[in-house]
C-alpha cells in the first residue's frame, strides 16, 4: 500500500540487513569489554537502532534522546533543543550515537558537544545514511552504512510529514506525493 508512493528503491531491505551485519562485526570489536551506552536519536533512528544493536555481540546498554531544531524547516537557526534527555549519566562512559541520517550535521554536532561537556570517555557515531552534500557543520560519522545523494529519501525510520518510517527499505518519494499537500 505504501509502495504506491515510492518512485524508486534506493537501498533494499536485504542490502540494509547485510550492511548492519558488517557494521555489527566492526562495532563488536570496537566495544568488546567497554559496556558502551548506545544512544538512539528519536524518532528516525528507531529501526536502525533495533537492527544494529542485534548485530553487536558484546555487553551494551541502550538509551534514547529526542532533540528538535528551533524554527521552521526552510530557515533553520541551527539551534537544537532537548525534547527528551537520556536517563543515564554518561560521565566516563563510551558512547555510540545511532542515527538514521546525517544531513546538515547540526543534530549530531550538538549531541557530540553535549556528551563531551558531560564528560563521556568517548563519543562515536554510526549512521545508516550520510548525505554529504547537505553538510553545513563540520562533522563526520565514524561508521557509515551508505552514502546517499542529495534527494529526499524516506523509509527505514526516515519520514515525510511523519509518514513512511515503517517502510523496510530506503526509497525516493514520487513528486505527486509532495504536490498533493
Ligand atoms: C532528522 C534525522 C536526523 C536529522 C539529520 O531528524 O533523523 O536526526 O534530521 O539532519 P541534520 O544533520 O541536518 O541535523 P528530525 O529532526 O527530522 O526528527 P525525526 O528523527 O523525529 O524525524
Ligand atoms: Mn532524527
Ligand atoms: Mg524528520
Short mmCIF file of N, CA and C and ligand atoms in Angstrom, two decimals:
data_model
loop_
_atom_site.label_atom_id
_atom_site.label_comp_id
_atom_site.label_asym_id
_atom_site.label_seq_id
_atom_site.Cartn_x
_atom_site.Cartn_y
_atom_site.Cartn_z
N UNK A 1 0.83 -1.20 0.00
CA UNK A 1 0.00 0.00 0.00
C UNK A 1 0.87 1.26 0.00
N UNK A 2 1.86 1.32 0.90
CA UNK A 2 2.77 2.48 0.92
C UNK A 2 3.62 2.54 -0.35
N UNK A 3 3.88 1.38 -0.91
CA UNK A 3 4.77 1.26 -2.07
C UNK A 3 4.31 2.09 -3.27
N UNK A 4 2.98 2.34 -3.36
CA UNK A 4 2.45 3.13 -4.48
C UNK A 4 2.99 4.56 -4.47
N UNK A 5 3.48 5.04 -3.33
CA UNK A 5 4.01 6.40 -3.23
C UNK A 5 5.51 6.48 -3.53
N UNK A 6 6.13 5.35 -3.77
CA UNK A 6 7.59 5.31 -3.92
C UNK A 6 7.99 5.29 -5.40
N UNK A 7 8.84 6.25 -5.75
CA UNK A 7 9.36 6.35 -7.13
C UNK A 7 10.38 5.25 -7.40
N UNK A 8 11.35 5.13 -6.49
CA UNK A 8 12.33 4.05 -6.64
C UNK A 8 12.91 3.67 -5.29
N UNK A 9 13.34 2.41 -5.23
CA UNK A 9 14.01 1.91 -4.02
C UNK A 9 15.49 2.24 -4.16
N UNK A 10 16.04 2.96 -3.18
CA UNK A 10 17.48 3.28 -3.23
C UNK A 10 18.32 2.19 -2.57
N UNK A 11 17.85 1.73 -1.40
CA UNK A 11 18.59 0.70 -0.66
C UNK A 11 17.58 -0.34 -0.18
N UNK A 12 17.75 -1.57 -0.63
CA UNK A 12 16.77 -2.61 -0.32
C UNK A 12 16.91 -3.11 1.11
N UNK A 13 15.88 -3.79 1.55
CA UNK A 13 15.86 -4.43 2.87
C UNK A 13 17.06 -5.38 3.03
N UNK A 14 17.36 -6.12 1.98
CA UNK A 14 18.47 -7.09 2.03
C UNK A 14 19.82 -6.39 2.13
N UNK A 15 19.97 -5.27 1.39
CA UNK A 15 21.23 -4.51 1.47
C UNK A 15 21.42 -3.91 2.86
N UNK A 16 20.33 -3.42 3.44
CA UNK A 16 20.42 -2.85 4.79
C UNK A 16 20.82 -3.93 5.79
N UNK A 17 20.17 -5.08 5.65
CA UNK A 17 20.46 -6.20 6.58
C UNK A 17 21.92 -6.63 6.49
N UNK A 18 22.42 -6.74 5.26
CA UNK A 18 23.82 -7.18 5.07
C UNK A 18 24.79 -6.15 5.64
N UNK A 19 24.49 -4.86 5.43
CA UNK A 19 25.38 -3.80 5.92
C UNK A 19 25.36 -3.73 7.46
N UNK A 20 24.18 -3.96 8.05
CA UNK A 20 24.09 -3.99 9.52
C UNK A 20 24.97 -5.10 10.08
N UNK A 21 25.01 -6.23 9.41
CA UNK A 21 25.84 -7.33 9.90
C UNK A 21 27.32 -6.98 9.82
N UNK A 22 27.72 -6.34 8.72
CA UNK A 22 29.13 -5.91 8.58
C UNK A 22 29.50 -4.90 9.65
N UNK A 23 28.67 -3.88 9.79
CA UNK A 23 28.94 -2.84 10.80
C UNK A 23 28.94 -3.45 12.20
N UNK A 24 28.04 -4.37 12.43
CA UNK A 24 27.95 -5.01 13.74
C UNK A 24 29.24 -5.73 14.11
N UNK A 25 29.87 -6.35 13.13
CA UNK A 25 31.14 -7.05 13.41
C UNK A 25 32.21 -6.05 13.82
N UNK A 26 32.31 -4.94 13.10
CA UNK A 26 33.30 -3.90 13.45
C UNK A 26 33.02 -3.34 14.84
N UNK A 27 31.74 -3.06 15.11
CA UNK A 27 31.36 -2.46 16.39
C UNK A 27 31.58 -3.44 17.55
N UNK A 28 31.40 -4.71 17.27
CA UNK A 28 31.65 -5.72 18.30
C UNK A 28 33.12 -5.68 18.73
N UNK A 29 34.02 -5.53 17.75
CA UNK A 29 35.46 -5.44 18.07
C UNK A 29 35.75 -4.15 18.83
N UNK A 30 35.19 -3.04 18.34
CA UNK A 30 35.47 -1.74 18.97
C UNK A 30 35.02 -1.70 20.43
N UNK A 31 33.88 -2.30 20.71
CA UNK A 31 33.26 -2.12 22.03
C UNK A 31 33.35 -3.33 22.95
N UNK A 32 34.12 -4.33 22.55
CA UNK A 32 34.30 -5.51 23.41
C UNK A 32 34.86 -5.06 24.77
N UNK A 33 34.24 -5.50 25.84
CA UNK A 33 34.66 -5.19 27.23
C UNK A 33 34.52 -3.72 27.61
N UNK A 34 33.80 -2.91 26.83
CA UNK A 34 33.64 -1.49 27.17
C UNK A 34 32.25 -1.15 27.70
N UNK A 35 31.34 -2.09 27.63
CA UNK A 35 29.95 -1.85 28.03
C UNK A 35 29.45 -0.48 27.56
N UNK A 36 29.47 -0.24 26.24
CA UNK A 36 29.08 1.07 25.74
C UNK A 36 27.62 1.40 26.03
N UNK A 37 27.35 2.72 26.03
CA UNK A 37 25.97 3.19 26.07
C UNK A 37 25.60 3.55 24.63
N UNK A 38 24.66 2.82 24.08
CA UNK A 38 24.24 3.05 22.70
C UNK A 38 23.03 3.97 22.73
N UNK A 39 23.17 5.15 22.10
CA UNK A 39 22.16 6.20 22.20
C UNK A 39 21.43 6.36 20.87
N UNK A 40 20.17 6.01 20.85
CA UNK A 40 19.35 6.19 19.66
C UNK A 40 18.72 7.57 19.66
N UNK A 41 18.75 8.23 18.50
CA UNK A 41 18.18 9.58 18.38
C UNK A 41 16.77 9.45 17.80
N UNK A 42 15.78 9.72 18.66
CA UNK A 42 14.37 9.60 18.25
C UNK A 42 14.01 10.67 17.24
N UNK A 43 13.06 10.37 16.29
CA UNK A 43 12.46 9.07 16.14
C UNK A 43 13.08 8.27 15.00
N UNK A 44 13.81 9.00 14.13
CA UNK A 44 14.30 8.38 12.89
C UNK A 44 15.20 7.17 13.08
N UNK A 45 15.93 7.14 14.20
CA UNK A 45 16.92 6.08 14.37
C UNK A 45 16.34 4.75 14.84
N UNK A 46 15.03 4.72 15.15
CA UNK A 46 14.47 3.54 15.80
C UNK A 46 14.66 2.23 15.01
N UNK A 47 14.32 2.16 13.72
CA UNK A 47 14.52 0.89 13.02
C UNK A 47 15.99 0.47 12.94
N UNK A 48 16.87 1.43 12.64
CA UNK A 48 18.30 1.12 12.54
C UNK A 48 18.87 0.71 13.90
N UNK A 49 18.45 1.41 14.94
CA UNK A 49 18.88 1.07 16.31
C UNK A 49 18.53 -0.38 16.62
N UNK A 50 17.30 -0.75 16.31
CA UNK A 50 16.84 -2.11 16.62
C UNK A 50 17.69 -3.15 15.88
N UNK A 51 18.03 -2.87 14.63
CA UNK A 51 18.81 -3.83 13.85
C UNK A 51 20.28 -3.83 14.22
N UNK A 52 20.87 -2.63 14.39
CA UNK A 52 22.32 -2.58 14.62
C UNK A 52 22.69 -3.19 15.98
N UNK A 53 21.90 -2.93 17.01
CA UNK A 53 22.29 -3.48 18.32
C UNK A 53 22.18 -5.01 18.34
N UNK A 54 21.28 -5.55 17.52
CA UNK A 54 21.17 -7.01 17.48
C UNK A 54 22.30 -7.65 16.68
N UNK A 55 23.09 -6.81 15.98
CA UNK A 55 24.26 -7.37 15.28
C UNK A 55 25.56 -7.09 16.05
N UNK A 56 25.47 -6.48 17.23
CA UNK A 56 26.65 -6.25 18.07
C UNK A 56 26.66 -7.32 19.16
N UNK A 57 27.70 -8.14 19.15
CA UNK A 57 27.74 -9.28 20.07
C UNK A 57 28.68 -9.03 21.24
N UNK A 58 28.31 -8.05 22.06
CA UNK A 58 29.01 -7.83 23.33
C UNK A 58 28.06 -7.12 24.28
N UNK A 59 28.41 -7.02 25.55
CA UNK A 59 27.55 -6.34 26.52
C UNK A 59 27.42 -4.87 26.15
N UNK A 60 26.21 -4.34 26.21
CA UNK A 60 25.99 -2.91 25.97
C UNK A 60 24.69 -2.49 26.67
N UNK A 61 24.50 -1.19 26.77
CA UNK A 61 23.25 -0.65 27.31
C UNK A 61 22.63 0.29 26.28
N UNK A 62 21.32 0.45 26.34
CA UNK A 62 20.59 1.33 25.41
C UNK A 62 20.02 2.54 26.15
N UNK A 63 19.99 3.64 25.44
CA UNK A 63 19.22 4.79 25.93
C UNK A 63 18.77 5.58 24.70
N UNK A 64 17.87 6.52 24.92
CA UNK A 64 17.32 7.30 23.81
C UNK A 64 17.30 8.77 24.17
N UNK A 65 17.42 9.58 23.12
CA UNK A 65 17.39 11.02 23.28
C UNK A 65 16.51 11.56 22.16
N UNK A 66 15.74 12.60 22.44
CA UNK A 66 14.96 13.23 21.38
C UNK A 66 15.30 14.72 21.36
N UNK A 67 15.72 15.19 20.22
CA UNK A 67 16.06 16.61 20.05
C UNK A 67 15.31 17.15 18.85
N UNK A 68 15.11 18.47 18.83
CA UNK A 68 14.50 19.05 17.63
C UNK A 68 15.13 20.42 17.37
N UNK A 69 15.08 20.82 16.11
CA UNK A 69 15.64 22.11 15.72
C UNK A 69 14.62 23.20 16.00
N UNK A 70 15.12 24.35 16.43
CA UNK A 70 14.25 25.51 16.59
C UNK A 70 13.84 26.03 15.22
N UNK A 71 12.73 26.75 15.17
CA UNK A 71 12.35 27.43 13.93
C UNK A 71 11.74 26.48 12.91
N UNK A 72 11.47 27.00 11.72
CA UNK A 72 10.85 26.16 10.70
C UNK A 72 11.90 25.51 9.80
N UNK A 73 11.43 24.69 8.87
CA UNK A 73 12.35 23.87 8.09
C UNK A 73 13.14 24.66 7.05
N UNK A 74 12.55 25.73 6.53
CA UNK A 74 13.22 26.45 5.44
C UNK A 74 14.36 27.33 5.95
N UNK A 75 14.11 28.03 7.08
CA UNK A 75 15.16 28.86 7.65
C UNK A 75 15.53 28.30 9.03
N UNK A 76 16.47 27.38 9.03
CA UNK A 76 16.87 26.77 10.28
C UNK A 76 17.86 27.68 11.00
N UNK A 77 17.62 27.89 12.27
CA UNK A 77 18.53 28.72 13.06
C UNK A 77 19.78 27.93 13.42
N UNK A 78 19.71 26.62 13.26
CA UNK A 78 20.84 25.79 13.61
C UNK A 78 20.90 25.46 15.09
N UNK A 79 19.94 25.99 15.84
CA UNK A 79 19.90 25.66 17.27
C UNK A 79 19.10 24.39 17.48
N UNK A 80 19.49 23.66 18.50
CA UNK A 80 18.85 22.39 18.79
C UNK A 80 18.36 22.42 20.23
N UNK A 81 17.17 21.90 20.49
CA UNK A 81 16.71 21.81 21.88
C UNK A 81 16.42 20.36 22.26
N UNK A 82 16.54 20.08 23.53
CA UNK A 82 16.31 18.73 24.03
C UNK A 82 14.82 18.54 24.29
N UNK A 83 14.24 17.54 23.66
CA UNK A 83 12.83 17.20 23.88
C UNK A 83 12.73 16.10 24.94
N UNK A 84 13.61 15.11 24.84
CA UNK A 84 13.71 14.05 25.86
C UNK A 84 15.19 13.77 26.08
N UNK A 85 15.61 13.89 27.31
CA UNK A 85 17.02 13.66 27.62
C UNK A 85 17.28 12.18 27.93
N UNK A 86 18.55 11.82 28.01
CA UNK A 86 18.93 10.47 28.43
C UNK A 86 18.50 10.23 29.87
N UNK A 87 18.35 8.95 30.22
CA UNK A 87 18.12 8.58 31.62
C UNK A 87 19.46 8.29 32.31
N UNK A 88 20.52 8.14 31.51
CA UNK A 88 21.79 7.63 32.00
C UNK A 88 22.81 8.74 32.19
N UNK A 89 23.61 8.66 33.26
CA UNK A 89 24.76 9.53 33.45
C UNK A 89 25.88 9.04 32.53
N UNK A 90 26.35 9.92 31.64
CA UNK A 90 27.32 9.48 30.64
C UNK A 90 28.78 9.67 31.07
N UNK A 91 29.01 10.26 32.23
CA UNK A 91 30.38 10.54 32.67
C UNK A 91 31.22 9.25 32.70
N UNK A 92 32.32 9.29 31.96
CA UNK A 92 33.23 8.14 31.92
C UNK A 92 32.79 7.01 31.00
N UNK A 93 31.64 7.16 30.38
CA UNK A 93 31.11 6.07 29.53
C UNK A 93 31.57 6.21 28.09
N UNK A 94 31.60 5.07 27.40
CA UNK A 94 31.87 5.06 25.96
C UNK A 94 30.52 5.07 25.24
N UNK A 95 30.30 6.14 24.45
CA UNK A 95 29.00 6.34 23.82
C UNK A 95 29.05 6.05 22.33
N UNK A 96 28.03 5.39 21.87
CA UNK A 96 27.84 5.20 20.42
C UNK A 96 26.49 5.80 20.07
N UNK A 97 26.51 6.90 19.31
CA UNK A 97 25.26 7.53 18.88
C UNK A 97 24.80 6.85 17.59
N UNK A 98 23.53 6.48 17.56
CA UNK A 98 22.95 5.83 16.38
C UNK A 98 21.99 6.80 15.70
N UNK A 99 22.23 7.06 14.43
CA UNK A 99 21.36 7.94 13.64
C UNK A 99 20.92 7.26 12.35
N UNK A 100 19.78 7.72 11.82
CA UNK A 100 19.34 7.24 10.51
C UNK A 100 20.06 7.99 9.39
N UNK A 101 20.30 9.31 9.59
CA UNK A 101 20.92 10.10 8.53
C UNK A 101 21.64 11.31 9.11
N UNK A 102 22.77 11.67 8.50
CA UNK A 102 23.41 12.97 8.76
C UNK A 102 23.21 13.80 7.52
N UNK A 103 22.63 14.97 7.71
CA UNK A 103 22.39 15.87 6.58
C UNK A 103 23.24 17.13 6.82
N UNK A 104 22.68 18.18 7.44
CA UNK A 104 23.48 19.38 7.74
C UNK A 104 24.57 19.07 8.76
N UNK A 105 24.31 18.09 9.61
CA UNK A 105 25.25 17.74 10.69
C UNK A 105 24.94 18.45 12.00
N UNK A 106 23.93 19.29 12.01
CA UNK A 106 23.65 20.09 13.21
C UNK A 106 23.23 19.24 14.40
N UNK A 107 22.36 18.27 14.15
CA UNK A 107 21.87 17.42 15.25
C UNK A 107 23.04 16.71 15.93
N UNK A 108 23.88 16.10 15.11
CA UNK A 108 24.99 15.32 15.69
C UNK A 108 26.06 16.20 16.30
N UNK A 109 26.33 17.36 15.69
CA UNK A 109 27.34 18.26 16.26
C UNK A 109 26.90 18.68 17.66
N UNK A 110 25.61 18.96 17.80
CA UNK A 110 25.06 19.35 19.10
C UNK A 110 25.22 18.21 20.11
N UNK A 111 24.86 17.01 19.71
CA UNK A 111 24.90 15.88 20.64
C UNK A 111 26.33 15.52 21.04
N UNK A 112 27.25 15.55 20.08
CA UNK A 112 28.65 15.23 20.40
C UNK A 112 29.19 16.24 21.41
N UNK A 113 28.93 17.52 21.17
CA UNK A 113 29.39 18.56 22.11
C UNK A 113 28.77 18.37 23.50
N UNK A 114 27.48 18.08 23.52
CA UNK A 114 26.78 17.88 24.79
C UNK A 114 27.39 16.72 25.59
N UNK A 115 27.64 15.61 24.90
CA UNK A 115 28.14 14.42 25.62
C UNK A 115 29.60 14.61 26.05
N UNK A 116 30.36 15.39 25.29
CA UNK A 116 31.73 15.69 25.71
C UNK A 116 31.71 16.61 26.93
N UNK A 117 30.81 17.59 26.90
CA UNK A 117 30.63 18.50 28.04
C UNK A 117 30.24 17.72 29.30
N UNK A 118 29.45 16.67 29.09
CA UNK A 118 29.04 15.83 30.22
C UNK A 118 30.09 14.78 30.58
N UNK A 119 31.27 14.90 29.98
CA UNK A 119 32.44 14.09 30.32
C UNK A 119 32.35 12.61 29.94
N UNK A 120 31.71 12.33 28.80
CA UNK A 120 31.78 10.95 28.27
C UNK A 120 33.25 10.63 28.00
N UNK A 121 33.63 9.37 28.16
CA UNK A 121 35.01 8.96 27.89
C UNK A 121 35.29 8.98 26.39
N UNK A 122 34.31 8.55 25.59
CA UNK A 122 34.44 8.60 24.13
C UNK A 122 33.06 8.72 23.52
N UNK A 123 33.01 9.35 22.34
CA UNK A 123 31.74 9.52 21.63
C UNK A 123 31.97 9.17 20.17
N UNK A 124 31.31 8.14 19.69
CA UNK A 124 31.38 7.78 18.27
C UNK A 124 29.98 7.78 17.68
N UNK A 125 29.95 7.83 16.35
CA UNK A 125 28.67 7.92 15.63
C UNK A 125 28.58 6.79 14.61
N UNK A 126 27.44 6.11 14.61
CA UNK A 126 27.12 5.22 13.49
C UNK A 126 25.83 5.73 12.86
N UNK A 127 25.87 5.95 11.55
CA UNK A 127 24.68 6.41 10.83
C UNK A 127 24.40 5.48 9.67
N UNK A 128 23.13 5.20 9.46
CA UNK A 128 22.78 4.36 8.31
C UNK A 128 23.13 5.09 7.02
N UNK A 129 22.72 6.38 6.95
CA UNK A 129 22.90 7.14 5.71
C UNK A 129 23.72 8.40 5.96
N UNK A 130 24.52 8.77 4.98
CA UNK A 130 25.28 10.01 5.04
C UNK A 130 25.00 10.79 3.76
N UNK A 131 24.36 11.97 3.94
CA UNK A 131 24.09 12.85 2.79
C UNK A 131 25.15 13.95 2.85
N UNK A 132 26.29 13.69 2.28
CA UNK A 132 27.46 14.56 2.46
C UNK A 132 27.24 15.95 1.86
N UNK A 133 26.49 15.99 0.77
CA UNK A 133 26.24 17.29 0.11
C UNK A 133 25.44 18.26 0.97
N UNK A 134 24.75 17.73 1.99
CA UNK A 134 23.92 18.59 2.83
C UNK A 134 24.68 19.27 3.96
N UNK A 135 25.95 18.90 4.13
CA UNK A 135 26.68 19.30 5.33
C UNK A 135 26.89 20.81 5.46
N UNK A 136 26.53 21.35 6.64
CA UNK A 136 26.73 22.76 6.97
C UNK A 136 27.76 22.86 8.10
N UNK A 137 27.73 21.87 8.98
CA UNK A 137 28.63 21.83 10.13
C UNK A 137 29.67 20.73 9.85
N UNK A 138 30.91 20.98 10.29
CA UNK A 138 31.99 20.04 10.00
C UNK A 138 31.94 18.86 10.98
N UNK A 139 31.28 17.80 10.58
CA UNK A 139 31.21 16.60 11.42
C UNK A 139 31.13 15.36 10.54
N UNK A 140 31.82 14.31 10.98
CA UNK A 140 31.82 13.06 10.22
C UNK A 140 31.42 11.91 11.14
N UNK A 141 30.72 10.93 10.57
CA UNK A 141 30.39 9.73 11.34
C UNK A 141 31.60 8.80 11.35
N UNK A 142 31.71 8.00 12.39
CA UNK A 142 32.79 7.01 12.47
C UNK A 142 32.45 5.78 11.64
N UNK A 143 31.16 5.48 11.56
CA UNK A 143 30.69 4.32 10.81
C UNK A 143 29.49 4.74 9.97
N UNK A 144 29.56 4.49 8.66
CA UNK A 144 28.50 4.89 7.74
C UNK A 144 27.99 3.65 7.01
N UNK A 145 26.67 3.51 6.99
CA UNK A 145 26.07 2.41 6.23
C UNK A 145 26.19 2.65 4.73
N UNK A 146 25.62 3.75 4.28
CA UNK A 146 25.58 4.09 2.86
C UNK A 146 25.64 5.60 2.66
N UNK A 147 26.33 6.02 1.61
CA UNK A 147 26.23 7.42 1.19
C UNK A 147 25.01 7.57 0.31
N UNK A 148 24.30 8.70 0.48
CA UNK A 148 23.12 8.94 -0.36
C UNK A 148 23.24 10.29 -1.05
N UNK A 149 22.66 10.41 -2.26
CA UNK A 149 22.68 11.69 -2.97
C UNK A 149 21.74 12.69 -2.31
N UNK A 150 21.81 13.93 -2.77
CA UNK A 150 21.01 15.00 -2.19
C UNK A 150 19.57 14.95 -2.69
N UNK A 151 18.89 13.84 -2.36
CA UNK A 151 17.49 13.66 -2.73
C UNK A 151 16.72 13.44 -1.45
N UNK A 152 15.41 13.66 -1.50
CA UNK A 152 14.60 13.46 -0.31
C UNK A 152 14.27 11.98 -0.18
N UNK A 153 14.85 11.36 0.83
CA UNK A 153 14.67 9.92 1.00
C UNK A 153 13.77 9.62 2.19
N UNK A 154 13.02 8.54 2.09
CA UNK A 154 12.12 8.11 3.17
C UNK A 154 12.29 6.61 3.40
N UNK A 155 11.76 6.16 4.55
CA UNK A 155 11.74 4.74 4.86
C UNK A 155 12.80 4.35 5.88
N UNK A 156 12.58 3.21 6.50
CA UNK A 156 13.52 2.68 7.49
C UNK A 156 13.86 3.76 8.53
N UNK A 157 12.82 4.44 9.00
CA UNK A 157 12.99 5.48 10.01
C UNK A 157 12.82 6.90 9.49
N UNK A 158 13.16 7.11 8.22
CA UNK A 158 13.10 8.47 7.65
C UNK A 158 11.68 8.79 7.23
N UNK A 159 11.22 9.99 7.61
CA UNK A 159 9.82 10.34 7.37
C UNK A 159 9.65 11.44 6.34
N UNK A 160 8.44 11.49 5.80
CA UNK A 160 7.93 12.70 5.14
C UNK A 160 6.63 13.03 5.88
N UNK A 161 6.58 14.18 6.56
CA UNK A 161 5.42 14.56 7.38
C UNK A 161 5.02 13.42 8.32
N UNK A 162 6.02 12.80 8.93
CA UNK A 162 5.87 11.73 9.92
C UNK A 162 5.46 10.38 9.34
N UNK A 163 5.20 10.30 8.03
CA UNK A 163 4.83 9.02 7.43
C UNK A 163 6.06 8.33 6.84
N UNK A 164 5.89 7.07 6.49
CA UNK A 164 6.87 6.23 5.78
C UNK A 164 8.01 5.71 6.64
N UNK A 165 8.02 6.00 7.94
CA UNK A 165 9.13 5.50 8.77
C UNK A 165 9.16 3.97 8.80
N UNK A 166 8.00 3.36 8.61
CA UNK A 166 7.87 1.91 8.73
C UNK A 166 8.14 1.15 7.44
N UNK A 167 8.54 1.83 6.37
CA UNK A 167 8.97 1.09 5.18
C UNK A 167 10.23 0.30 5.51
N UNK A 168 10.35 -0.94 5.04
CA UNK A 168 11.53 -1.73 5.38
C UNK A 168 12.76 -1.41 4.52
N UNK A 169 12.63 -0.47 3.59
CA UNK A 169 13.74 -0.09 2.72
C UNK A 169 13.82 1.44 2.66
N UNK A 170 14.88 1.96 2.01
CA UNK A 170 15.03 3.41 1.82
C UNK A 170 14.70 3.71 0.37
N UNK A 171 13.81 4.67 0.16
CA UNK A 171 13.39 4.99 -1.20
C UNK A 171 13.18 6.48 -1.41
N UNK A 172 12.88 6.82 -2.66
CA UNK A 172 12.59 8.20 -3.04
C UNK A 172 11.10 8.30 -3.32
N UNK A 173 10.46 9.36 -2.79
CA UNK A 173 9.02 9.54 -2.98
C UNK A 173 8.69 10.03 -4.39
N UNK A 174 7.51 9.68 -4.86
CA UNK A 174 7.00 10.26 -6.11
C UNK A 174 6.69 11.73 -5.89
N UNK A 175 7.04 12.60 -6.84
CA UNK A 175 6.75 14.03 -6.68
C UNK A 175 5.26 14.30 -6.41
N UNK A 176 4.37 13.48 -6.94
CA UNK A 176 2.93 13.68 -6.73
C UNK A 176 2.55 13.65 -5.25
N UNK A 177 3.35 12.98 -4.44
CA UNK A 177 3.06 12.92 -3.01
C UNK A 177 3.25 14.28 -2.36
N UNK A 178 4.32 15.00 -2.74
CA UNK A 178 4.53 16.35 -2.19
C UNK A 178 3.48 17.32 -2.73
N UNK A 179 3.20 17.16 -4.04
CA UNK A 179 2.32 18.12 -4.71
C UNK A 179 0.89 18.08 -4.20
N UNK A 180 0.47 16.93 -3.69
CA UNK A 180 -0.90 16.82 -3.20
C UNK A 180 -1.08 17.47 -1.83
N UNK A 181 0.05 17.89 -1.20
CA UNK A 181 -0.05 18.52 0.13
C UNK A 181 0.01 20.04 0.06
C1 LIG B 1 16.27 14.03 11.06
C2 LIG B 1 17.17 12.81 11.03
C3 LIG B 1 18.37 13.25 11.82
C4 LIG B 1 18.48 14.72 11.47
C5 LIG B 1 19.52 14.93 10.40
O1 LIG B 1 15.60 14.07 12.29
O2 LIG B 1 16.53 11.71 11.66
O3 LIG B 1 18.16 13.10 13.20
O4 LIG B 1 17.18 15.13 10.96
O5 LIG B 1 19.55 16.26 9.99
P1 LIG B 1 20.75 17.26 10.31
O6 LIG B 1 22.04 16.54 10.04
O7 LIG B 1 20.50 18.36 9.32
O8 LIG B 1 20.63 17.71 11.73
P2 LIG B 1 14.38 15.04 12.57
O9 LIG B 1 14.88 16.23 13.32
O10 LIG B 1 13.61 15.27 11.32
O11 LIG B 1 13.49 14.21 13.61
P3 LIG B 1 12.95 12.69 13.43
O12 LIG B 1 14.12 11.79 13.60
O13 LIG B 1 11.96 12.55 14.53
O14 LIG B 1 12.35 12.61 12.05
MN1 LIG B 2 16.18 12.24 13.62
MG1 LIG B 3 12.18 14.06 10.47
#
